[in-house]
XYZ file of C-alpha atoms in Angstrom:
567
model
C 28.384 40.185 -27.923
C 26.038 39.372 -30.558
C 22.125 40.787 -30.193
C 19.567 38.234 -31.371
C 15.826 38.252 -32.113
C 13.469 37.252 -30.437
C 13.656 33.084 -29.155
C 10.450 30.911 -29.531
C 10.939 30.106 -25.729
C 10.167 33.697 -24.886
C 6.748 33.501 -25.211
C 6.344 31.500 -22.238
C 8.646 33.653 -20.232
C 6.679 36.386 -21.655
C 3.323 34.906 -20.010
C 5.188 34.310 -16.872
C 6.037 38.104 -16.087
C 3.002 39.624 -17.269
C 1.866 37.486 -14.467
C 4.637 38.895 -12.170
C 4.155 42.303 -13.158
C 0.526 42.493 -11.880
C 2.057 41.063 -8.344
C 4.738 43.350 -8.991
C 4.839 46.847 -11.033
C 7.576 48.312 -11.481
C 7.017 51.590 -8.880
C 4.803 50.484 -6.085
C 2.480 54.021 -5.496
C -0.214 54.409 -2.699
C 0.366 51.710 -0.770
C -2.233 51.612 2.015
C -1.365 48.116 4.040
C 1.838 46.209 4.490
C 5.226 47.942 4.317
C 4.429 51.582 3.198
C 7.724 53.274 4.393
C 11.038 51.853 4.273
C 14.519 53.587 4.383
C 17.347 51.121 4.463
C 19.456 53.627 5.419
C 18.096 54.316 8.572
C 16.419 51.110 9.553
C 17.541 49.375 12.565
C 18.425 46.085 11.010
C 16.274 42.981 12.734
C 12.938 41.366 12.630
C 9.582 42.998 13.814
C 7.162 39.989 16.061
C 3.357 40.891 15.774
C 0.426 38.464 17.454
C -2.676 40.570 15.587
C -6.407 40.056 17.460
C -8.602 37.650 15.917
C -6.547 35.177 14.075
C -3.994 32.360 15.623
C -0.684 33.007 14.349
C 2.466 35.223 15.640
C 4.226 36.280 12.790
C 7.977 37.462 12.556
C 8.176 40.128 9.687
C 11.269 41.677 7.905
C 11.286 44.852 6.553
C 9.537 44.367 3.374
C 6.510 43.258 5.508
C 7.138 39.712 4.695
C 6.370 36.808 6.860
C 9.708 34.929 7.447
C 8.494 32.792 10.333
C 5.477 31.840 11.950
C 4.405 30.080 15.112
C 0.343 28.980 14.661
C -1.901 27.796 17.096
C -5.051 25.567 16.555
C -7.339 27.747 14.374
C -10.256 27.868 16.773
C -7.657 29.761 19.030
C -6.911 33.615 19.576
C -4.056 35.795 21.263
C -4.107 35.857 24.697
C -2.309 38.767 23.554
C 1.450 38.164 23.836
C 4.321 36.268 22.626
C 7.985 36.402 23.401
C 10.378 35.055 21.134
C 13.590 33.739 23.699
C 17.381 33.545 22.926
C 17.424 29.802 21.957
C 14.813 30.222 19.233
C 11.779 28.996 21.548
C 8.788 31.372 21.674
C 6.286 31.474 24.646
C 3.066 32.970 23.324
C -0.640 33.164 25.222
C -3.970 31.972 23.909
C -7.720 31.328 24.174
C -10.117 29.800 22.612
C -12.926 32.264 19.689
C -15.360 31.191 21.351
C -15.549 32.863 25.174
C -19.820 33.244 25.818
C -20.016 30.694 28.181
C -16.706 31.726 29.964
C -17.439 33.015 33.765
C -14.890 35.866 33.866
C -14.588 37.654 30.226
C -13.280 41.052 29.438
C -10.926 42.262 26.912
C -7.581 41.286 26.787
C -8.822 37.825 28.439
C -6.316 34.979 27.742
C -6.345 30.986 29.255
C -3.142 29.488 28.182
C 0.702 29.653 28.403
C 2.979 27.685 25.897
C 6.322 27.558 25.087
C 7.254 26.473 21.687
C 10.126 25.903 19.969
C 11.435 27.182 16.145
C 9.396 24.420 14.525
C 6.200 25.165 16.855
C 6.789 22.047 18.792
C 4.661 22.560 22.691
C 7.186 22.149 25.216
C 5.283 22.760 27.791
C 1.479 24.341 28.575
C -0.149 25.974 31.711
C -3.907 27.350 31.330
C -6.146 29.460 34.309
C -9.502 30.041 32.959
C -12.164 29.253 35.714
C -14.556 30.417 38.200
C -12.062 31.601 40.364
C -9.517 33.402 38.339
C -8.022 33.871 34.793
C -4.970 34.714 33.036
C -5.322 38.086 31.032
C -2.962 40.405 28.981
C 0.524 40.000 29.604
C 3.179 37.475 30.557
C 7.104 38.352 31.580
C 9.682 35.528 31.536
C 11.844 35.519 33.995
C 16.091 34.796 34.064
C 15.648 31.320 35.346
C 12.909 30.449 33.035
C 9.993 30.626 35.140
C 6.806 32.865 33.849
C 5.005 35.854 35.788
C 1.565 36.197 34.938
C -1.075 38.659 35.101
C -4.780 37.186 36.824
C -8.387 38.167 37.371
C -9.040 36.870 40.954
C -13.135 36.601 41.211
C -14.456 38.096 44.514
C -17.965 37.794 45.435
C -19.989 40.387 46.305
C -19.864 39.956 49.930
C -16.092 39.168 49.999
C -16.062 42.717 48.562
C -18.323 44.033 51.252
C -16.768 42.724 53.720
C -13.143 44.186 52.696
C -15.176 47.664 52.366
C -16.180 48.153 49.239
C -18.917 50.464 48.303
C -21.691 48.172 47.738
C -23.141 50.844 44.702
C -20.277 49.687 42.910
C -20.976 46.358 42.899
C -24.062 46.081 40.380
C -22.444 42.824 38.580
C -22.576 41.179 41.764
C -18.756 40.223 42.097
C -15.437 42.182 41.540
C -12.211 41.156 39.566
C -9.408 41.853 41.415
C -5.950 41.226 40.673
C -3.058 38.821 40.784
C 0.220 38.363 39.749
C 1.423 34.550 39.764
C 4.961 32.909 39.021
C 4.749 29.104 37.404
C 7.673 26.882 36.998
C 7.701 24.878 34.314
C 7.466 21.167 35.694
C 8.687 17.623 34.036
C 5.480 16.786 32.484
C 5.132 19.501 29.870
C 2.929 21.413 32.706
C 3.714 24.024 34.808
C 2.781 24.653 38.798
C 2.270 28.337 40.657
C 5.343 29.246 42.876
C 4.337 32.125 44.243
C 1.941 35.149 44.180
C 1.435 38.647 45.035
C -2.329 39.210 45.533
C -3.798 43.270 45.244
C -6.263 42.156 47.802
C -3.681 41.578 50.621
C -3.123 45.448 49.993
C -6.119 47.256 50.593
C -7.323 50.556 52.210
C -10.713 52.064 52.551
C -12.546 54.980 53.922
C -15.894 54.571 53.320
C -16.727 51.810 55.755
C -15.317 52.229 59.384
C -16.841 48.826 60.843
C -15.171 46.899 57.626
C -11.747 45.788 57.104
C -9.093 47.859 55.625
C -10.561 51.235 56.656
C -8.065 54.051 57.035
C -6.874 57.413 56.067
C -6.026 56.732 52.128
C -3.656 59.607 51.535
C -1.640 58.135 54.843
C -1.067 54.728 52.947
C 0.196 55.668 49.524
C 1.669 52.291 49.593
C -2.006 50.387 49.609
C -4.666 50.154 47.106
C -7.846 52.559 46.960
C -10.621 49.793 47.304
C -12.873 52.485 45.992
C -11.185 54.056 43.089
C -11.150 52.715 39.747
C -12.104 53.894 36.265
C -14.808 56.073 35.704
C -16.999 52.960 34.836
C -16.808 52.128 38.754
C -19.645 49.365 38.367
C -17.569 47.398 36.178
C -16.381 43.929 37.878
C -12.926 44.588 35.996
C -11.883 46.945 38.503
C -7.798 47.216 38.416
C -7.523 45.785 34.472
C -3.940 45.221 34.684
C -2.511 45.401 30.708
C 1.326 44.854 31.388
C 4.245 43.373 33.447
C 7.444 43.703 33.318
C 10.833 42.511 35.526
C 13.972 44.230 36.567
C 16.634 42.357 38.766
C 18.403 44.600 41.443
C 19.907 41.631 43.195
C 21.156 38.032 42.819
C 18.248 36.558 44.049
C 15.337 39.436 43.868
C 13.865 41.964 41.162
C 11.110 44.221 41.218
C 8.026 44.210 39.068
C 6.449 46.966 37.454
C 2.467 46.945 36.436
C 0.316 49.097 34.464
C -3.062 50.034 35.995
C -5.103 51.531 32.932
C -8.377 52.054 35.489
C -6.094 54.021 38.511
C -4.001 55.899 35.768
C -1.124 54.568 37.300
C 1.775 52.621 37.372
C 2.890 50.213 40.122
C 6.421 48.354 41.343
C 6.488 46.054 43.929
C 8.838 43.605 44.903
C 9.218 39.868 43.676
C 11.154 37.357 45.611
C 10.530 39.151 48.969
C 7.605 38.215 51.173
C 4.293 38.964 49.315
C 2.900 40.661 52.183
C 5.168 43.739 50.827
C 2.799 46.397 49.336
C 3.438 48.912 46.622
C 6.905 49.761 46.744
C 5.962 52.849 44.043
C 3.946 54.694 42.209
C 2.957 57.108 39.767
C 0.731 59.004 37.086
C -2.290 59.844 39.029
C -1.717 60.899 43.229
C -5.374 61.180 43.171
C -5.932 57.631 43.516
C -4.230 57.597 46.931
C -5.972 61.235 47.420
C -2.863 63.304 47.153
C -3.808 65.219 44.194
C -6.424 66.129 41.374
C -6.651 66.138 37.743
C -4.317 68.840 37.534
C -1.646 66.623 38.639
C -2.676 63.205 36.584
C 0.130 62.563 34.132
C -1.480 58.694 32.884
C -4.619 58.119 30.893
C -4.867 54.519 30.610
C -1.827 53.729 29.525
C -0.165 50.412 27.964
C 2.867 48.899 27.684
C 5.221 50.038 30.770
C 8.664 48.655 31.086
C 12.153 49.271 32.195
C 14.473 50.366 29.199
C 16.353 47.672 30.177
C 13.327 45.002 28.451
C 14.395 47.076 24.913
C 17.379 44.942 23.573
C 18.852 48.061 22.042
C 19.938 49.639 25.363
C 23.293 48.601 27.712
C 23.984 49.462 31.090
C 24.791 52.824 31.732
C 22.657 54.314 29.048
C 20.257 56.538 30.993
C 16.635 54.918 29.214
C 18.392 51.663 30.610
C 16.753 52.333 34.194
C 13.770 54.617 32.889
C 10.254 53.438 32.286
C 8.468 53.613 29.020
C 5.148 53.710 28.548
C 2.572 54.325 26.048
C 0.022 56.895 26.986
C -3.367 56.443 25.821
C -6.289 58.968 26.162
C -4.315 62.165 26.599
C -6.472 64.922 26.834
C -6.664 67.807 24.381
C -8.601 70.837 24.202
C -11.324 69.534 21.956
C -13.156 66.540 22.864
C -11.117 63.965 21.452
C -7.685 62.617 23.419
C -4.625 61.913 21.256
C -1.774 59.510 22.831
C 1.820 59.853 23.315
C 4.841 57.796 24.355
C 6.810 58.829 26.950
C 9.700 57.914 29.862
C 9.804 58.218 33.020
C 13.046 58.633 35.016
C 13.060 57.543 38.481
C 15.444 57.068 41.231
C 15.724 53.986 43.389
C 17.796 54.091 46.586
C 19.503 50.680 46.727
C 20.860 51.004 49.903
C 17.395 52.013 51.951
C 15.410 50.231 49.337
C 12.745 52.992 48.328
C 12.487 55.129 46.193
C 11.559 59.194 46.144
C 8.685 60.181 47.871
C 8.139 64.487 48.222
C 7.585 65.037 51.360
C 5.911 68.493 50.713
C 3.188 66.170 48.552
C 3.070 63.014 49.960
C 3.815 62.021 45.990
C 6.463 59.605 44.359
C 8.810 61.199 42.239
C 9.308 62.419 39.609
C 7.103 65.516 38.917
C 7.215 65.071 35.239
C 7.944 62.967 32.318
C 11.517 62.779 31.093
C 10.484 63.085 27.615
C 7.597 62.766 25.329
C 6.771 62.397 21.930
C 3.216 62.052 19.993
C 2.360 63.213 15.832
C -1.039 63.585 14.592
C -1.173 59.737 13.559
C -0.946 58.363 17.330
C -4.152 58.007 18.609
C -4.976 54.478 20.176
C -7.419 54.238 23.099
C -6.165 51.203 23.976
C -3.864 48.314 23.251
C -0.039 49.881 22.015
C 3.550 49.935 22.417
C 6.621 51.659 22.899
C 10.025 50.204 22.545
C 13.718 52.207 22.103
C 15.940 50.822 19.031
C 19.186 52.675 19.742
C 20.762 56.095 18.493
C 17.192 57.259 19.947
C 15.427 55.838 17.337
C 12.289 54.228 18.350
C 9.406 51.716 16.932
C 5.546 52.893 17.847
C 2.791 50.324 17.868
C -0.619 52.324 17.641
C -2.906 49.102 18.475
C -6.096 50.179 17.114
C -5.350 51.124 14.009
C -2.389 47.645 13.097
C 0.121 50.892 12.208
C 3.637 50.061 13.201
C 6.061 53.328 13.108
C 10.270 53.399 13.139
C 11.455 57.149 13.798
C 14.803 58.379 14.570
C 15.750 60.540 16.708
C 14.157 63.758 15.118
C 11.206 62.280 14.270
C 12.026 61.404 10.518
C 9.653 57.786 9.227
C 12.183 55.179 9.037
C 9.503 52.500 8.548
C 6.204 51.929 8.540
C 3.645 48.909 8.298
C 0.114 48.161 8.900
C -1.496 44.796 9.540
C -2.997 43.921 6.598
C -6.293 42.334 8.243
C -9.882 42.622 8.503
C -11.217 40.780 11.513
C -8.207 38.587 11.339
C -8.317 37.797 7.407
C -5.569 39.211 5.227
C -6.990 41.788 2.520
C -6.002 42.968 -0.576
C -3.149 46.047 -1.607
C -5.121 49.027 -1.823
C -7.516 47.955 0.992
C -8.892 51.257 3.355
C -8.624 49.601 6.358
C -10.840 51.295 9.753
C -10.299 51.602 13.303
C -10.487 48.248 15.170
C -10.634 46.019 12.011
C -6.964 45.497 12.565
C -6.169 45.115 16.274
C -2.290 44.994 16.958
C -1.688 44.753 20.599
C 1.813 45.248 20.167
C 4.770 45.100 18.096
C 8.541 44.318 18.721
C 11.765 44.119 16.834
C 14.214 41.988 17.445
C 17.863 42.392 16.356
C 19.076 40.649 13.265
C 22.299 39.198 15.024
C 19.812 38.185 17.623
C 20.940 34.397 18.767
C 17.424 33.012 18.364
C 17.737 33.587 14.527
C 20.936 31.352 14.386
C 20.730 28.628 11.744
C 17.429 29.502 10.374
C 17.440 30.762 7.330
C 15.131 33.996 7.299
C 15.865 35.494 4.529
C 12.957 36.128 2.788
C 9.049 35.291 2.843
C 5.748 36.152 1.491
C 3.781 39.365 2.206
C 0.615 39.248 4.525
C -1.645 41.116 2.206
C -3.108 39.905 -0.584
C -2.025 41.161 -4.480
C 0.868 42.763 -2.418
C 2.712 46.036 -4.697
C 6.197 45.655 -2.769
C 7.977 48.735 -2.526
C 10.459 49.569 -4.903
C 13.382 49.338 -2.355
C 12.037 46.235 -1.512
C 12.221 44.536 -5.201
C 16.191 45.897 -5.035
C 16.748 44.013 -1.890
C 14.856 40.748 -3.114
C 17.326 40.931 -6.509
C 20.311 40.879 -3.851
C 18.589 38.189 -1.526
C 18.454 36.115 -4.160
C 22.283 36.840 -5.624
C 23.321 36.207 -2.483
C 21.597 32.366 -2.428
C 23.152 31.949 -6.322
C 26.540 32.176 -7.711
C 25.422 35.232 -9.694
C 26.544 38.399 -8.918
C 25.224 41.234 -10.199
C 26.345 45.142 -9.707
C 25.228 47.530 -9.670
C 21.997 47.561 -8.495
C 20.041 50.006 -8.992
C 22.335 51.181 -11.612
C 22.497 54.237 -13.753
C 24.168 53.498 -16.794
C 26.356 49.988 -17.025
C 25.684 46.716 -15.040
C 28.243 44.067 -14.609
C 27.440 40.169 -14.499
C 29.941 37.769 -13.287
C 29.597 33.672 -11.998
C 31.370 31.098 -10.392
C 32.132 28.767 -12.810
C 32.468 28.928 -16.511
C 30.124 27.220 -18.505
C 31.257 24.142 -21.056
C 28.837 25.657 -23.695
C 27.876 28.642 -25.194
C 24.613 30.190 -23.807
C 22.081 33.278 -23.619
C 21.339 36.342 -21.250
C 18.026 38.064 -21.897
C 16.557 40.806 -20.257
C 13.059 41.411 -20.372
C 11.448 44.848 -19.083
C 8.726 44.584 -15.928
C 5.916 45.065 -18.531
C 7.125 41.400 -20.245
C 8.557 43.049 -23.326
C 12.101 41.697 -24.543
C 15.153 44.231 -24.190
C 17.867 42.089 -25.729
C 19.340 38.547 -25.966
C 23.560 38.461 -25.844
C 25.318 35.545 -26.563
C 27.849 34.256 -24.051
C 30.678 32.238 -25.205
C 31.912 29.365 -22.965
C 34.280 29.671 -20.495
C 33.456 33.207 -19.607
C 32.695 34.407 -16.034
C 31.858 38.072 -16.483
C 29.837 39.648 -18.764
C 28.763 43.374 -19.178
C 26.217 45.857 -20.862
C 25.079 49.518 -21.106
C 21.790 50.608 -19.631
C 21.931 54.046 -20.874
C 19.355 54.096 -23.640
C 17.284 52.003 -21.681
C 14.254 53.945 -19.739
C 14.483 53.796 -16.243
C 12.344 51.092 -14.587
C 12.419 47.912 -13.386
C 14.170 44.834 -15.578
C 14.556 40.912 -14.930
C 17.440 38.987 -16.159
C 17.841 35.680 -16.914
C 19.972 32.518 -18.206
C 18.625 30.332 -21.265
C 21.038 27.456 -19.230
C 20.653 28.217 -15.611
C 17.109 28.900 -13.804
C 18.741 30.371 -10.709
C 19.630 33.038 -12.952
C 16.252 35.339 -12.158
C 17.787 38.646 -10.969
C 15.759 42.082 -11.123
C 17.256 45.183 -11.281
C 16.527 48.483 -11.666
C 17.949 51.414 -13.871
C 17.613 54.495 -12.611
C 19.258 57.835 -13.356
């Protein structure tokens, strides 16, 4: 190997990576949005789906934070505030439109649409509810066949409300939102139709009005629905404010569904596929909303996000979080004023054979008396929006939705990974960016495996950042040196090294040509000569300063491999 000075040609290379180096130092420090924790050896391998408020694209990230897919709606559209990415690649995501002032029922989480899409954002089909009468809101499950449950505001005047005994002080907007839960079937014109429906008004009780419907003894119908209990904002229309749905199937041809109640503290299962004149089949987080208890005995504070273990991919049969219920507790109370949140399961028992499941017959409660476990770290504190999903080995991934942070811990608590949206009001902002509570709404976050069969002959490999000037972690420049050796017929190891690094290719080249490295700063470390016909060349690092290096080909421009030495 011969070492030559300086080539004419470098000083365009030069220019080049002065210009990367300001993307891209060589040690990435104080890192405030994007990817700000990452341990490889620890992550759980796969692909991380966020749909952030106020903009109109879901976004599939890897762990380097960068986009390798996206799914984008019209731009004068917003979240609606969920998306699902399905086995065969397809993704069926909500929406609404920005502007919502003239809309009839509004509150947050408010939706209109359903879509299914496929990989290349193609609309296979649409259904919207967004009317006088009712509207889609929050969450969406999909179902085994196909078919879509959906969460709905059902408007109820003020004397339909009366009538079913409702406290007429309560009523100060004039109407009340109730709740429904509706199943569409996709049809053969890219539409969908409503199948069936389980309605919260068909399961009321009341004891405030005796000459009114509904009335009764409320702690001797824990099955049925409070008509006057709600949050402590009891004027408010949105009176049951449904956030989530899930779906677990017991038998061939019938499941149960489990809802969150954020308002009641509570949450509900009731049965799909059986008549819908069934009421709630169980409960639990707050007895006193079927006045069987107090605050003593209130577990949920507007929580987000239940659903079986079974919904987190990570978890088989037989696992006991498979048949648990996870949830992500909001407003937790603490001794000073302020609540914190937590995430928690719930382990319940469901008697197959009679069909019910535990009620304490010294209460009149549903089991259990307690969580099964909970977790929470000075960092979680979302009043609303939020997730909770298991990964395996009891690692877990945390989505605290008012603040865009995403967290992966194992099973001890240790940061595996950590991201935060990099948005203000739905535009990306720059590295370095001090980002504030509600400028960067996340309502949830979920990872999906890598070997999951919806990634199958796409190539996601790699992408660009959210954030603008991104400062990539320095794990993150290794792995882009070995995404990119493993698209080339360069191989270089290894990486980081700490002394010698090894080069080898393919095929030989018919000529003679040059290697040069260059250091992150744009300064050049050495040229070496490579005679033709070689396949393998090699050099030592150790009087080189540890840092981050680029090396490249004078004959091939696929050669553009980083590295880093590092003792």
């Amino acid at each position: 190997m011969n070492l030559k000075p300086l080539h004419k040609s470098a000083q365009i290379v030069l220019t080049c990576l002065l210009a990367l180096h300001v993307a891209y130092p060589m040690l990435s420090q104080g890192q405030t949005v994007g990817t700000i924790v990452y341990d490889p050896s620890l992550y759980h391998d796969g692909y991380t789906l966020i749909y952030p408020h106020n903009q109109h694209r879901t976004l599939l990230l890897n762990a380097c934070g960068e986009v390798v897919h996206s799914w984008a709606l019209e731009e004068n559209m917003r979240p609606g505030n969920v998306s699902y990415l399905q086995p065969n690649g397809d993704l069926v995501m909500t929406s609404r439109e920005a502007s919502v002032g003239d809309d009839p029922i509004w509150a947050g989480g408010g939706g209109a649409n359903i879509q299914r899409r496929n990989w290349d954002n193609e609309v296979l089909w649409s259904f919207s509810l967004n009317d006088s009468t009712a509207r889609l809101h929050h969450d969406i499950e999909i179902l085994p066949n196909g078919n879509v449950l959906a969460i709905c505001w059902e408007r109820i005047d003020s004397l339909g409300a009366i009538d079913a005994g409702r406290n007429p002080t309560y009523l100060t907007e004039g109407e009340l939102w109730s709740d429904k839960v509706i199943e569409i079937a996709p049809d053969e014109d890219s539409g969908a139709e409503i199948v069936w429906e389980w309605r919260a008004w068909d399961h009321l009780i009341q004891d405030f009005d005796s000459t009114k419907s509904n009335y009764g003894i409320v702690a001797d119908h824990p099955n049925k629905i409070n008509l006057n209990y709600g949050s402590s904002n009891e004027t408010s229309a949105d009176w049951l404010h449904i956030n989530s749905i899930d779906y677990y199937g017991y038998y061939d041809l019938s499941g149960q569904i489990l809802l969150s109640i954020p308002t009641f503290d509570e949450v509900w299962v009731m049965w799909h596929d059986f008549p819908a004149e069934d009421d709630v089949l169980w409960r639990w987080g707050n007895p006193a909303a079927y006045n069987r208890g107090d605050i003593t005995d209130q577990k949920l504070f507007f929580q987000h996000d239940a659903h079986w273990g079974e919904s987190d991919m990570a978890l088989s049969p037989g696992q006991p979080e498979f048949t648990q219920i996870c949830v992500f507790n909001n407003r937790v109370p603490t001794d000073s004023v302020e609540t914190h949140s937590e995430v928690a399961t719930i382990s319940v028992v469901f008697d197959e054979y009679e069909g019910e499941y535990e009620l304490d017959p010294s209460t009149g409660t549903f089991e259990p008396d307690d969580f099964n476990w909970v977790y929470t770290e000075d960092a979680l504190n979302s009043t609303g929006l939020s997730s909770f999903q298991w990964l395996g080995d009891g690692s877990y991934l945390i989505c605290n939705g008012r603040t865009g942070q995403l967290f992966e811990n194992s099973a001890d608590g240790t940061r595996i990974w950590e991201y935060r949206t990099p948005l203000i009001g739905g535009a990306p902002v720059e590295q370095g960016t001090a980002l504030e509570i509600n400028q960067n709404m996340t309502f949830r976050a979920y990872r999906y495996p890598a070997d999951y069969s919806a990634f199958e002959g796409h190539d996601i490999s790699s992408g660009a950042p959210l954030e603008l000037n991104p400062v990539p972690l320095e794990v993150c420049e290794v792995s882009r040196v070995n995404n990119l050796e493993s698209k080339s017929s360069w191989n270089l190891y290894p990486n980081p090294s700490e002394g010698m690094i090894e080069l080898s290719w393919n095929e030989s080249f018919l000529t003679d040509h040059d290697l040069q490295i260059f250091h992150a700063d744009g300064r050049l470390i050495l040229t070496a000569s490579i005679r033709a016909g070689a396949t393998h060349w090699s050099h030592d690092l150790a009087g080189l300063p540890n840092g981050l290096y680029l090396l490249q080909s004078s004959t091939d421009r696929n050669l553009n491999l980083r590295f880093i030495k590092m003792n």
